[in-house]
Short mmCIF file of C-alpha atoms in Angstrom, two decimals:
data_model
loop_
_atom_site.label_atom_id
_atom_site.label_comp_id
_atom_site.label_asym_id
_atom_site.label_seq_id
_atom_site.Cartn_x
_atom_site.Cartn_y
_atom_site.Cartn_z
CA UNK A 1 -14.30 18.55 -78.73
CA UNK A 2 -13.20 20.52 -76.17
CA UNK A 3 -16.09 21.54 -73.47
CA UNK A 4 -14.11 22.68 -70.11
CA UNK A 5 -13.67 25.94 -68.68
CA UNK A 6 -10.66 27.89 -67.11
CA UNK A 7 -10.76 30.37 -64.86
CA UNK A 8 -7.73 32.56 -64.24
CA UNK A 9 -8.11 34.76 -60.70
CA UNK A 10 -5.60 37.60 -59.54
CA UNK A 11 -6.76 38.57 -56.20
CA UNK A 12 -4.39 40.59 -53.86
CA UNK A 13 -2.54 38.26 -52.20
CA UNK A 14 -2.41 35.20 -54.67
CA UNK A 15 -3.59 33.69 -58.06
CA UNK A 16 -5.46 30.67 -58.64
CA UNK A 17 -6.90 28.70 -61.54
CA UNK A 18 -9.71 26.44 -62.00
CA UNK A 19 -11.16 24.56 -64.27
CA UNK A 20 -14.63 23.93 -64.34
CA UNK A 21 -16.63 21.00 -66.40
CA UNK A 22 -20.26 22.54 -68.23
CA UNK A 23 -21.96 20.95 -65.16
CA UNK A 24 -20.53 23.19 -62.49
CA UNK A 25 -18.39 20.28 -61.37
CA UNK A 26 -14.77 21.54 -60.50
CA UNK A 27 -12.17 19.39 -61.92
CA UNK A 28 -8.52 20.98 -60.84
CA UNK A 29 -7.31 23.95 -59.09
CA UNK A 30 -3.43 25.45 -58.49
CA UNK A 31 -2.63 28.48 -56.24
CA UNK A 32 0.08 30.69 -55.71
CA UNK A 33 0.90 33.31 -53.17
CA UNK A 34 1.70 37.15 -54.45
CA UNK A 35 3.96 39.12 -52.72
CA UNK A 36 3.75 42.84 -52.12
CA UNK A 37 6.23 45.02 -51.27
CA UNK A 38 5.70 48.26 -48.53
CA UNK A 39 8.21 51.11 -49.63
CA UNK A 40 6.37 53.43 -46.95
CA UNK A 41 3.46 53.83 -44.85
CA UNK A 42 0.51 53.36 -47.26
CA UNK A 43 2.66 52.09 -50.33
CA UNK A 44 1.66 48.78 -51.33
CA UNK A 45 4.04 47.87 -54.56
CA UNK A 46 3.50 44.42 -56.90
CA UNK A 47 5.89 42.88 -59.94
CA UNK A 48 3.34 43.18 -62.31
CA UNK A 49 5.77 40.68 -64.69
CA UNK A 50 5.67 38.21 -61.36
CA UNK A 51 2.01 38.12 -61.13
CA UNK A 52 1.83 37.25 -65.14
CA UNK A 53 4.54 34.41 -64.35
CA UNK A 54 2.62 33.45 -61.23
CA UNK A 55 -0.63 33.60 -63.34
CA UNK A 56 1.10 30.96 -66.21
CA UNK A 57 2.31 28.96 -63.61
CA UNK A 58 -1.15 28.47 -62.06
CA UNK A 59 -2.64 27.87 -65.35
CA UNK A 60 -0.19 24.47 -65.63
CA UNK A 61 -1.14 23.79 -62.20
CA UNK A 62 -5.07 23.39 -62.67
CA UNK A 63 -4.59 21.94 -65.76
CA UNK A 64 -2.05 18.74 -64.36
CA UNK A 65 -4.48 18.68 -61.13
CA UNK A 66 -6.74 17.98 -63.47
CA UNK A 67 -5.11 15.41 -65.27
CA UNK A 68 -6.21 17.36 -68.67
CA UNK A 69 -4.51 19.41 -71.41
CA UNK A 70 -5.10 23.25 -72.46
CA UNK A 71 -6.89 21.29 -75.87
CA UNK A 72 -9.98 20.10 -73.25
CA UNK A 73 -10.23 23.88 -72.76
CA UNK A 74 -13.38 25.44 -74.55
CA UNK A 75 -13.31 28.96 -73.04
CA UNK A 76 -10.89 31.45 -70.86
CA UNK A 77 -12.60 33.56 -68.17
CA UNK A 78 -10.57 36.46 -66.49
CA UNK A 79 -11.05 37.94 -62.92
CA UNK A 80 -8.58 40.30 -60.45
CA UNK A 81 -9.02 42.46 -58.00
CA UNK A 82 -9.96 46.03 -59.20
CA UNK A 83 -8.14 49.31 -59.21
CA UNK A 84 -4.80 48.80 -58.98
CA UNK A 85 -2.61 50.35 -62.08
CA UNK A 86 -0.45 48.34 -64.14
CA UNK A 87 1.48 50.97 -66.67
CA UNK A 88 3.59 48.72 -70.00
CA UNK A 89 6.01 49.43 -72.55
CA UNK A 90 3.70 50.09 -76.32
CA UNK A 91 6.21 47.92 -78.27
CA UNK A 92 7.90 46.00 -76.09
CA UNK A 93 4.94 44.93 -73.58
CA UNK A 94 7.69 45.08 -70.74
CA UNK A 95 6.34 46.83 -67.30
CA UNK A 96 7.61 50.14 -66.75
CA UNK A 97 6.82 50.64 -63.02
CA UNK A 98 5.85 48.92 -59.99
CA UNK A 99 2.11 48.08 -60.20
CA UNK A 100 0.65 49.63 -57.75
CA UNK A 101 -1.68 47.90 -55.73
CA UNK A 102 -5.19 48.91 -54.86
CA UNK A 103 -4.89 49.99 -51.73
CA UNK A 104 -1.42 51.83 -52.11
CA UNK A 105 -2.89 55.82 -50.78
CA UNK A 106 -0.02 57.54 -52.62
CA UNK A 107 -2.68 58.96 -55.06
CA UNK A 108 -3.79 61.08 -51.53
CA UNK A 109 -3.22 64.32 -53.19
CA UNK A 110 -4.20 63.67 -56.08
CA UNK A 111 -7.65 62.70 -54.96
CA UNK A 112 -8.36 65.85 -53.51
CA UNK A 113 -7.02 67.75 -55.96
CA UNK A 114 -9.05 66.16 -58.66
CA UNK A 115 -12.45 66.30 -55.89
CA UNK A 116 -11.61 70.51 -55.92
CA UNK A 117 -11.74 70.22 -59.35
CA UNK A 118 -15.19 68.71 -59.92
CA UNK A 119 -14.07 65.15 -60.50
CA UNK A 120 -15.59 61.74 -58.42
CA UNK A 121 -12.64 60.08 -56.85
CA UNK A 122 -11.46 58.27 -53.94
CA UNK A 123 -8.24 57.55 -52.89
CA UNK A 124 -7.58 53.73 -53.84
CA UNK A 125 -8.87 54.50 -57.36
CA UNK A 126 -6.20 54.77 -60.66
CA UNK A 127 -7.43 58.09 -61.36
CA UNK A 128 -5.61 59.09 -58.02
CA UNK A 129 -2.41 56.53 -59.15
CA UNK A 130 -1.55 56.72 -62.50
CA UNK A 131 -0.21 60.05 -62.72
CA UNK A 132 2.01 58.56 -60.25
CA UNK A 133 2.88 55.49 -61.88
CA UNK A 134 3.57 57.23 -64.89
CA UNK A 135 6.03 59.72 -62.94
CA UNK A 136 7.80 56.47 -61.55
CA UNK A 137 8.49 55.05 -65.46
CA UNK A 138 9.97 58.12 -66.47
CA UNK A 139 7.94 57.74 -69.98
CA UNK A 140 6.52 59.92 -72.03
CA UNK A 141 2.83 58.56 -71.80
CA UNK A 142 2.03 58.47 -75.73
CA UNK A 143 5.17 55.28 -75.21
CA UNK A 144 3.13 53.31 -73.13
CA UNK A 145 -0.43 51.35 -72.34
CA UNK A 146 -2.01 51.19 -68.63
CA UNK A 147 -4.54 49.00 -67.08
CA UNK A 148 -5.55 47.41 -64.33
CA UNK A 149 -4.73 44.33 -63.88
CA UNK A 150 -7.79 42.44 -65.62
CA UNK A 151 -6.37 44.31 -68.53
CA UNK A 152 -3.41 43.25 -67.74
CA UNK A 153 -3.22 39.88 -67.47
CA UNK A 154 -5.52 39.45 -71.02
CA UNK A 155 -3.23 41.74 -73.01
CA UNK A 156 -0.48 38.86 -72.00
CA UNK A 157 -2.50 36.29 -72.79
CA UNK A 158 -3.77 37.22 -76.05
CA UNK A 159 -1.99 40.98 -77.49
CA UNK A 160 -5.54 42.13 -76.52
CA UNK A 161 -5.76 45.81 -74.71
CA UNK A 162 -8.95 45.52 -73.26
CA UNK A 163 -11.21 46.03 -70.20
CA UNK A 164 -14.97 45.34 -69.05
CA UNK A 165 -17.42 47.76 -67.66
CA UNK A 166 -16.82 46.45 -64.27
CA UNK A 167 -13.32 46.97 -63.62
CA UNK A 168 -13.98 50.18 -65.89
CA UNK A 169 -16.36 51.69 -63.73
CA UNK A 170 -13.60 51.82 -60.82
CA UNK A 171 -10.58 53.51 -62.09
CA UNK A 172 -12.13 56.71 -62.57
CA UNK A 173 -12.01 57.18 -66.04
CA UNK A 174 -15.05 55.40 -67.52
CA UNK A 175 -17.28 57.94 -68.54
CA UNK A 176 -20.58 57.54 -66.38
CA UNK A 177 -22.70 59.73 -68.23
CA UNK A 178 -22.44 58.22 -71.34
CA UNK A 179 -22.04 54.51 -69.81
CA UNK A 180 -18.77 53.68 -72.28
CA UNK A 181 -15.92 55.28 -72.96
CA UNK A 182 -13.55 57.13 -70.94
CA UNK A 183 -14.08 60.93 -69.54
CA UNK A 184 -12.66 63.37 -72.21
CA UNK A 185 -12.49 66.17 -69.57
CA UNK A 186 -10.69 63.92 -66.95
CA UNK A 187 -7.94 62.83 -69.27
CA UNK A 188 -7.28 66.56 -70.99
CA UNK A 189 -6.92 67.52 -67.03
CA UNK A 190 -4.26 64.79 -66.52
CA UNK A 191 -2.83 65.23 -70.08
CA UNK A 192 -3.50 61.73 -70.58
CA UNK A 193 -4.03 60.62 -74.26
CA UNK A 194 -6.86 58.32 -75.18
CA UNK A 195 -4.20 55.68 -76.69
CA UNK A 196 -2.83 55.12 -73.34
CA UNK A 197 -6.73 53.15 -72.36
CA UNK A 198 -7.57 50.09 -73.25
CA UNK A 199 -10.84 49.58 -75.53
CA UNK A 200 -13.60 48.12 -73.40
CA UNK A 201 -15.26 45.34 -73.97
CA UNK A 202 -18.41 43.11 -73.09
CA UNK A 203 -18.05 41.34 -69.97
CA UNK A 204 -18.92 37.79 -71.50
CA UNK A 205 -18.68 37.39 -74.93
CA UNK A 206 -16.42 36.98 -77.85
CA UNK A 207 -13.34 39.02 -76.73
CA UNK A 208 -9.94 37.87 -77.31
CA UNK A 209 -8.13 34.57 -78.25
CA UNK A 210 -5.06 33.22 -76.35
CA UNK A 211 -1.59 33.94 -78.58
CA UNK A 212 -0.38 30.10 -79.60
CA UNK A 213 3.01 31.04 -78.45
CA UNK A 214 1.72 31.56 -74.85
CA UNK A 215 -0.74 28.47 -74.10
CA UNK A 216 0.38 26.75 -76.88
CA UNK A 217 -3.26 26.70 -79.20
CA UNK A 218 -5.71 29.54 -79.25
CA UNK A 219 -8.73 29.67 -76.97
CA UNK A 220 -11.42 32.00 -76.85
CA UNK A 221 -11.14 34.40 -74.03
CA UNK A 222 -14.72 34.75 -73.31
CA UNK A 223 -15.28 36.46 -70.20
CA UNK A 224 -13.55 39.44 -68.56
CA UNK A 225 -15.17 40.57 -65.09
CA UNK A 226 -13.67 42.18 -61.88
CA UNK A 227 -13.99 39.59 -58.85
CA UNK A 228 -16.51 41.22 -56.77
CA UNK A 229 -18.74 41.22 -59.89
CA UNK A 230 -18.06 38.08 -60.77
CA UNK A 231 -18.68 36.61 -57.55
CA UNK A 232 -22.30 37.58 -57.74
CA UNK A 233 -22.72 35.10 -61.02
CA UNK A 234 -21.25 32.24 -58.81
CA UNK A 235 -24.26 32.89 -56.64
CA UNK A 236 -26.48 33.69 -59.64
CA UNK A 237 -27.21 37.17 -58.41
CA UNK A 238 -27.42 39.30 -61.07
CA UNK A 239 -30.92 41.14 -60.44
CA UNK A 240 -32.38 44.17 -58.06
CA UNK A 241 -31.82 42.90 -54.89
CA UNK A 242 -29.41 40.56 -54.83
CA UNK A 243 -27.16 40.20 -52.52
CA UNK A 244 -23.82 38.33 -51.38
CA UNK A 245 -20.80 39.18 -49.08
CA UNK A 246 -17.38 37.73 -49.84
CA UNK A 247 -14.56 37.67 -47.10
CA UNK A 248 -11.38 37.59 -48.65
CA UNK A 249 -8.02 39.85 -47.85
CA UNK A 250 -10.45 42.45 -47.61
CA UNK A 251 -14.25 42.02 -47.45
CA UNK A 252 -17.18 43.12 -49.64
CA UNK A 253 -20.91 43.15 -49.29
CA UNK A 254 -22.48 43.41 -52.62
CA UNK A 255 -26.41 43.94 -53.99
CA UNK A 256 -27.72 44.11 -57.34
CA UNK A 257 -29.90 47.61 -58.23
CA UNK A 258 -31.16 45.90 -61.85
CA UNK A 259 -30.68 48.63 -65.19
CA UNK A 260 -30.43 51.51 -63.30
CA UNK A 261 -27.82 53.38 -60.67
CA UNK A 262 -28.46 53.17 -57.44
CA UNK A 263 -26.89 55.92 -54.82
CA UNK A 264 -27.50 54.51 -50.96
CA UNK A 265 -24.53 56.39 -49.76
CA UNK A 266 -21.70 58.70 -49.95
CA UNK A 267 -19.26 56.03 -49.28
CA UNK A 268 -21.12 53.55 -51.76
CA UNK A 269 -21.39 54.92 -54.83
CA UNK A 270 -23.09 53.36 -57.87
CA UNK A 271 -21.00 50.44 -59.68
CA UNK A 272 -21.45 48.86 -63.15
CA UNK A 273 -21.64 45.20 -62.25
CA UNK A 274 -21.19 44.07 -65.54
CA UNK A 275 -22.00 45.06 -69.65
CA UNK A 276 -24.00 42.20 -71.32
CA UNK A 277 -25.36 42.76 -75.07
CA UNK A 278 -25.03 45.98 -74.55
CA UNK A 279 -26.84 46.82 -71.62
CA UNK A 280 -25.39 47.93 -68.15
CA UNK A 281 -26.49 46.41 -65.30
CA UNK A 282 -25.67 48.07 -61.63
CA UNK A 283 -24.81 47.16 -58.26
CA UNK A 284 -23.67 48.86 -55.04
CA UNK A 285 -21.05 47.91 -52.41
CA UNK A 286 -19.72 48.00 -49.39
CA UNK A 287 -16.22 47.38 -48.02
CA UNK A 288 -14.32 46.19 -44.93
CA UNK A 289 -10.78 46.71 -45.80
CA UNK A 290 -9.20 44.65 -43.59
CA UNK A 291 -10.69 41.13 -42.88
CA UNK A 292 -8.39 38.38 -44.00
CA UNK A 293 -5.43 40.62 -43.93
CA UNK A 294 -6.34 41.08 -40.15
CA UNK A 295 -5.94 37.51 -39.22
CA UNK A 296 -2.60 37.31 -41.02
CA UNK A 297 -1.55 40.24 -39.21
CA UNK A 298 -2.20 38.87 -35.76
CA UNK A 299 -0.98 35.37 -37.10
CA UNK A 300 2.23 36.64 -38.70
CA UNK A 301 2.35 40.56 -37.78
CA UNK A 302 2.29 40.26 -33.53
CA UNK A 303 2.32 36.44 -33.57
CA UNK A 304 -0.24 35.32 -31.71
CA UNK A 305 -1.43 32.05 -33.89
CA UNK A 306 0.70 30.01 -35.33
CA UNK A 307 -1.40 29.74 -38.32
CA UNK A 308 -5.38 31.00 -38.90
CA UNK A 309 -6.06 27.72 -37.95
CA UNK A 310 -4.86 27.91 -34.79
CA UNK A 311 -6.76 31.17 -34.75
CA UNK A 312 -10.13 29.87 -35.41
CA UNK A 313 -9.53 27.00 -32.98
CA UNK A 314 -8.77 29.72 -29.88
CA UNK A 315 -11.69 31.78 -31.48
CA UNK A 316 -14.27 28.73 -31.14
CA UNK A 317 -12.95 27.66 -27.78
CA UNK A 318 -13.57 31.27 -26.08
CA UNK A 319 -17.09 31.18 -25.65
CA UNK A 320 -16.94 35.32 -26.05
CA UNK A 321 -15.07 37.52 -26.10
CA UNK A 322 -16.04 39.48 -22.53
CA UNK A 323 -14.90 43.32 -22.76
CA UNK A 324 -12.54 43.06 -25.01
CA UNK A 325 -13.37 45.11 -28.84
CA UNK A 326 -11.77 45.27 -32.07
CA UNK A 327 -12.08 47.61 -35.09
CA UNK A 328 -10.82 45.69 -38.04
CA UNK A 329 -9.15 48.63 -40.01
CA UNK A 330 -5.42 48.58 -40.40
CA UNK A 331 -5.57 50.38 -43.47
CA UNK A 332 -8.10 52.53 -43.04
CA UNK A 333 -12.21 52.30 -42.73
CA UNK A 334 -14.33 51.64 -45.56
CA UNK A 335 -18.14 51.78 -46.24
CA UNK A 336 -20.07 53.53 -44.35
CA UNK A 337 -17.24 55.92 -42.98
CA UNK A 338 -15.06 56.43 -45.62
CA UNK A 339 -12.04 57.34 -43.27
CA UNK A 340 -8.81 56.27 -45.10
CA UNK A 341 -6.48 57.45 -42.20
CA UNK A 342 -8.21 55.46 -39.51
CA UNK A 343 -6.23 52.97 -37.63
CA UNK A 344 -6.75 49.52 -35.95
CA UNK A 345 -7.89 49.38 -32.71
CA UNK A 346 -8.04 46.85 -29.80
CA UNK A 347 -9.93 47.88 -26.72
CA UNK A 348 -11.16 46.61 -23.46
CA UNK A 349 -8.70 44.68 -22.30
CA UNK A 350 -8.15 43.07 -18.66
CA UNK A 351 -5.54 40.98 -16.92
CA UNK A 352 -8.43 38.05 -17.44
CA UNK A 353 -8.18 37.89 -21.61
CA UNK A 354 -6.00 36.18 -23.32
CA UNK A 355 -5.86 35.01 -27.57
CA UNK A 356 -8.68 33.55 -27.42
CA UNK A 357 -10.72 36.51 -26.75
CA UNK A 358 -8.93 38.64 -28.66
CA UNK A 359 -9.45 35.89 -31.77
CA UNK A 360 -13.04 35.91 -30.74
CA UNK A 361 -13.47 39.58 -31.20
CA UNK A 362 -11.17 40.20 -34.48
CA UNK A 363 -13.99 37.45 -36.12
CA UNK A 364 -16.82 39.91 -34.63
CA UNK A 365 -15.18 43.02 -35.21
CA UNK A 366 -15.30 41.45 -38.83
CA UNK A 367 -18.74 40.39 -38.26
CA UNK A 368 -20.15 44.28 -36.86
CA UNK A 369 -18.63 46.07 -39.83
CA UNK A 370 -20.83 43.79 -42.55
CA UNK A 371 -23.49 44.55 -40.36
CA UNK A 372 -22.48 48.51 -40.19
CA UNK A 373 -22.75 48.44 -44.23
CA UNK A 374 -25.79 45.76 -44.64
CA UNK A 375 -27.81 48.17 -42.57
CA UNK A 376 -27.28 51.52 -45.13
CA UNK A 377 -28.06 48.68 -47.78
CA UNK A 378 -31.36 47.23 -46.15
CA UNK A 379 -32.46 51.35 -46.09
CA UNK A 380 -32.75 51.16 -50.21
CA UNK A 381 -33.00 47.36 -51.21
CA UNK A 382 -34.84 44.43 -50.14
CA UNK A 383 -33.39 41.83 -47.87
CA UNK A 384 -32.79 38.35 -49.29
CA UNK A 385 -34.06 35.96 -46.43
CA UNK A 386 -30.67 34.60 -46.44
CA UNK A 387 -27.23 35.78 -47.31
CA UNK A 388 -24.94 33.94 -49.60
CA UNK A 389 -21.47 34.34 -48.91
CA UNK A 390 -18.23 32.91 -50.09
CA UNK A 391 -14.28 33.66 -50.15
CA UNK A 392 -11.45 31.87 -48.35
CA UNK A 393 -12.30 33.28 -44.56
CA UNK A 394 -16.40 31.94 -45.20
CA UNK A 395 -14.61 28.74 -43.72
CA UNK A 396 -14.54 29.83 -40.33
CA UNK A 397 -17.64 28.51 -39.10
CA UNK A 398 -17.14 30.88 -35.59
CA UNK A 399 -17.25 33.63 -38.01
CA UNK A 400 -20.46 32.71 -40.21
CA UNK A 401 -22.12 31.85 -37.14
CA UNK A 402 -20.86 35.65 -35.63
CA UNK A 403 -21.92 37.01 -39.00
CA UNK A 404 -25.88 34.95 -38.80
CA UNK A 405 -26.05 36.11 -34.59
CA UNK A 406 -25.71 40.13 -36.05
CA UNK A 407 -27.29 40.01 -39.10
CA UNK A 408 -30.41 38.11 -37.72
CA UNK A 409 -30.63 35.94 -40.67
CA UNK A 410 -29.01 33.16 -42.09
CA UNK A 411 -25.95 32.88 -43.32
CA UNK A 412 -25.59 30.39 -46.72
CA UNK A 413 -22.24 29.57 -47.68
CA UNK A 414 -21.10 28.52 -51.40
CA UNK A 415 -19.23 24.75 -52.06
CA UNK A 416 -16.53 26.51 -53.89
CA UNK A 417 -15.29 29.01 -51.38
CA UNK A 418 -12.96 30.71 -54.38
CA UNK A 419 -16.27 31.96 -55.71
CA UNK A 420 -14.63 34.74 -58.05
CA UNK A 421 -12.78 32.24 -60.00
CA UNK A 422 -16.05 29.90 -59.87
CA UNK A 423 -18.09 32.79 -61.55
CA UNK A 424 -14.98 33.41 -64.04
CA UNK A 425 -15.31 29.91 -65.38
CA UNK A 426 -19.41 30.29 -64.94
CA UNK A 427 -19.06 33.68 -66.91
CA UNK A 428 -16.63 32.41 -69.03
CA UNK A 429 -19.48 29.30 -70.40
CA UNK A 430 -22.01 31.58 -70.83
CA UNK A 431 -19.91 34.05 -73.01
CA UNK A 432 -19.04 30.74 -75.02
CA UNK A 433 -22.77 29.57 -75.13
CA UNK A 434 -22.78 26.63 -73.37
CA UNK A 435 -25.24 27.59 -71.46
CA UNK A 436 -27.33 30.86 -70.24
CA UNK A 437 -28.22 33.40 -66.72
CA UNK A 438 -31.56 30.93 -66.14
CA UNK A 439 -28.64 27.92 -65.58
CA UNK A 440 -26.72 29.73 -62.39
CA UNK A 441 -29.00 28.80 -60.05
CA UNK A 442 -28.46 25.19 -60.63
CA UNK A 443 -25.03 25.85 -61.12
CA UNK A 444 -24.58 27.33 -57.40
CA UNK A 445 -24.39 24.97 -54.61
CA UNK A 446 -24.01 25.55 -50.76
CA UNK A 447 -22.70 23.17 -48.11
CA UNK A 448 -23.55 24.81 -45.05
CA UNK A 449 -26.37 27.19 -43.51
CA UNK A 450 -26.02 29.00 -40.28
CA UNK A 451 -28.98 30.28 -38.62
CA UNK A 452 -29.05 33.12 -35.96
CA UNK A 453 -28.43 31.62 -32.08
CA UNK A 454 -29.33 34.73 -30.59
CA UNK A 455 -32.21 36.80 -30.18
CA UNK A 456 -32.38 40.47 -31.75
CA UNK A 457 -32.84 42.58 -28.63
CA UNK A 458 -28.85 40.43 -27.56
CA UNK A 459 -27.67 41.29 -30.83
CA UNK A 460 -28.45 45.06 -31.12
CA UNK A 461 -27.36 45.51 -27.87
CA UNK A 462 -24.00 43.30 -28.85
CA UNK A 463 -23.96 45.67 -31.86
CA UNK A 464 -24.34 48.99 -30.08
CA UNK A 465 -21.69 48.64 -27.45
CA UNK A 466 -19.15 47.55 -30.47
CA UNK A 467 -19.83 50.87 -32.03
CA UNK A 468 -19.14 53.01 -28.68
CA UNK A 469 -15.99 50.87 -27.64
CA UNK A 470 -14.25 51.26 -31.03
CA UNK A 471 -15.78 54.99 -32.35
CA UNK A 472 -13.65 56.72 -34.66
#
């Protein structure tokens, strides 16, 4: 009888999967890098047919890691990054454009244009993008289906077009006064016909089955939830006040507002965090844009580390980082500026620094902007007395230990650092009723806790002389 689960995750710069046992326990995991492509400044470009190739390949990887076969599998759960636009061919379900990626800002004009208009939009959203994307195929749009690439990745799987609430929510189109659908009045603007959207979904639950001719048997696709979202089930945070902070290629500090919408900010707007028997539930968020991408820039980009490890080591050796400052936003700033043109910035620099301070204060600079949005989130929601946290850069214990020093609290981070495809397969069980919410909190497991070293009056004034040196 088969009992495990598999969780397939798309972020932005690779694809994993994992497969989980009902007891948390995880058995196998494969990843893969993804390669984007710059065309221009602000252009981010991805082979939406190599991710789904990347994505198979992973699939065989977790599964032979595991020493098991896709029959042991009981349930599929699906996660990716959010808001990037993936636009197919109706009959032939060939790609018809470059996906294009999240943070790609060619949907600029568009944004505004659609803000004079009366419409909520930012610039990373598909709203802004797929008029684009749909210029770049050349098709008439009643030829072809979008979606990001959750929806993506499923319809491959299984012939299913579908999306969740979560993922939804953030291209623009889900209709937020209604709390389904897509907004009528948006798409007659863009001349976008309904048939072009994929149906949405429940975000665990019966959904889809795998085609035979793709994993070989059919298995119940049970669980379709953006990352960010999904990461809060790994921690079991799913309720008003909940709260966790994952530092991936970009970085994201989440909390739970229950059944209803919260608005804490201009820059955070209300988010469905996921559609369960019917019911929305809400969160908010906050984002650093660049945090993992930053160390791979000063690692590969100007070459200072041979490798993030190397980084961390110079990081931890430097016991601070003196005068010297850095603003962590090479692609602009997110939550709670909301400047999208901003650029990176290293300041105070002397004759006397060298790497390691300038590794020390890239990990701080990381470390200031959680603290920047965890402040606007502390103003409307409670505080948990310590912060869960996961994603691949949690496992620099400089930076936790930065992150504890200017939060004030401490810092708890999660076994499985991948902690979106943790709460895919998590997601993915309870959707296939193998167990139920009340069984995450046995399910999520920490292996290290980081408690503040410094006092509060060091860290504010740490804090405030961040904010003057690197001031947009």
């Amino acid at each position: 009888m088969p009992e495990l689960l598999l969780a397939l995750d798309a972020g932005t710069t690779g694809a994993r999967a994992m497969l989980v046992d009902p007891a948390g326990m995880v058995l196998g995991m494969d990843k893969r890098p993804i390669v984007s492509r710059f065309p221009a400044p602000g252009l981010v470009e991805q082979d939406a047919g190599g991710v789904w190739e990347i994505c198979r390949a992973v699939i065989r990887g977790a599964l032979a890691a595991a020493g098991r076969d896709i029959t042991d599998v009981a349930a599929i759960g699906v996660t990716t990054q959010r808001a990037s636009v993936v636009l197919w061919d109706r009959a032939t379900g060939d790609p018809v454009a470059p996906m294009l990626v999240w943070s790609d800002l060619r949907g600029m004009d568009e944004y505004r244009s659609l803000r004079a208009a009366g419409f909520v939009a930012w610039p990373q959203v598909p709203s802004a993008k797929l008029p684009a994307a749909i210029a770049l195929s050349g098709r008439d749009p009643g030829e072809l289906r979008w979606g990001t690439l959750d929806s993506w990745l499923t319809y491959k799987l299984s012939g299913a077009h579908v999306t969740d609430a979560s993922a939804g929510w953030l291209t623009g189109y889900y209709d937020q006064a209604r709390g389904t659908g897509w907004d009528e009045a948006l798409l007659a603007h863009q001349r976008l016909p309904v048939t072009l959207f994929p149906a949405q979904v429940e975000s665990w639950g019966a959904i889809a089955e795998s085609d035979p001719a793709v994993l070989g048997v059919r298995v119940p696709i049970t669980a379709l939830i953006a990352d960010q979202e999904v990461a809060m089930v790994a921690h079991g945070a799913l309720g008003r006040g909940d709260w966790k902070a994952t530092y991936g290629t970009s970085g994201v500090l989440m909390a739970g507002t229950g059944d209803a919408p919260l608005r804490i900010h201009r820059t955070m707007p209300p988010e469905a965090l996921a559609r369960v028997d019917g019911e929305l539930r809400f969160c908010v968020e906050g984002m650093v844009i660049t945090t993992g991408s930053l160390l791979d820039w000063l690692c590969n980009g100007l070459g200072l580390f041979a490798s993030p490890g190397e980084m961390e080591a110079a990081a931890a050796a430097a016991s601070d980082a003196t005068n010297v400052m850095v603003r962590p936003s090479l692609a602009g700033m997110g939550a709670p500026h909301g400047d999208f043109e901003a650029h990176g910035l290293i300041a105070g620099l002397s004759f006397a620094d060298g790497p390691g301070q300038i590794a020390r204060a890239a990990l701080q600079g990381i470390a200031f902007r959680f603290r920047e949005i965890a402040d606007v989130v502390a103003t409307a929601l409670p505080v948990p007395e310590a912060l869960p946290v996961a994603g691949g850069l949690s496992a620099s214990d400089t930076l936790m230990q930065l992150q504890a020093d200017a939060l004030q609290r401490p810092v708890r981070r999660h076994a499985v650092r991948e902690a979106s495809a943790y709460g895919a397969a998590l997601a993915a069980g309870m959707g296939a009723g193998l167990f139920g919410e009340g069984d995450l909190w046995r399910l999520a497991r920490y292996d290290g806790e980081f408690s503040p070293k410094i006092g509060r009056d060091q860290a504010d004034a740490a804090f405030a002389k961040w904010q003057v040196a690197v001031a947009p």
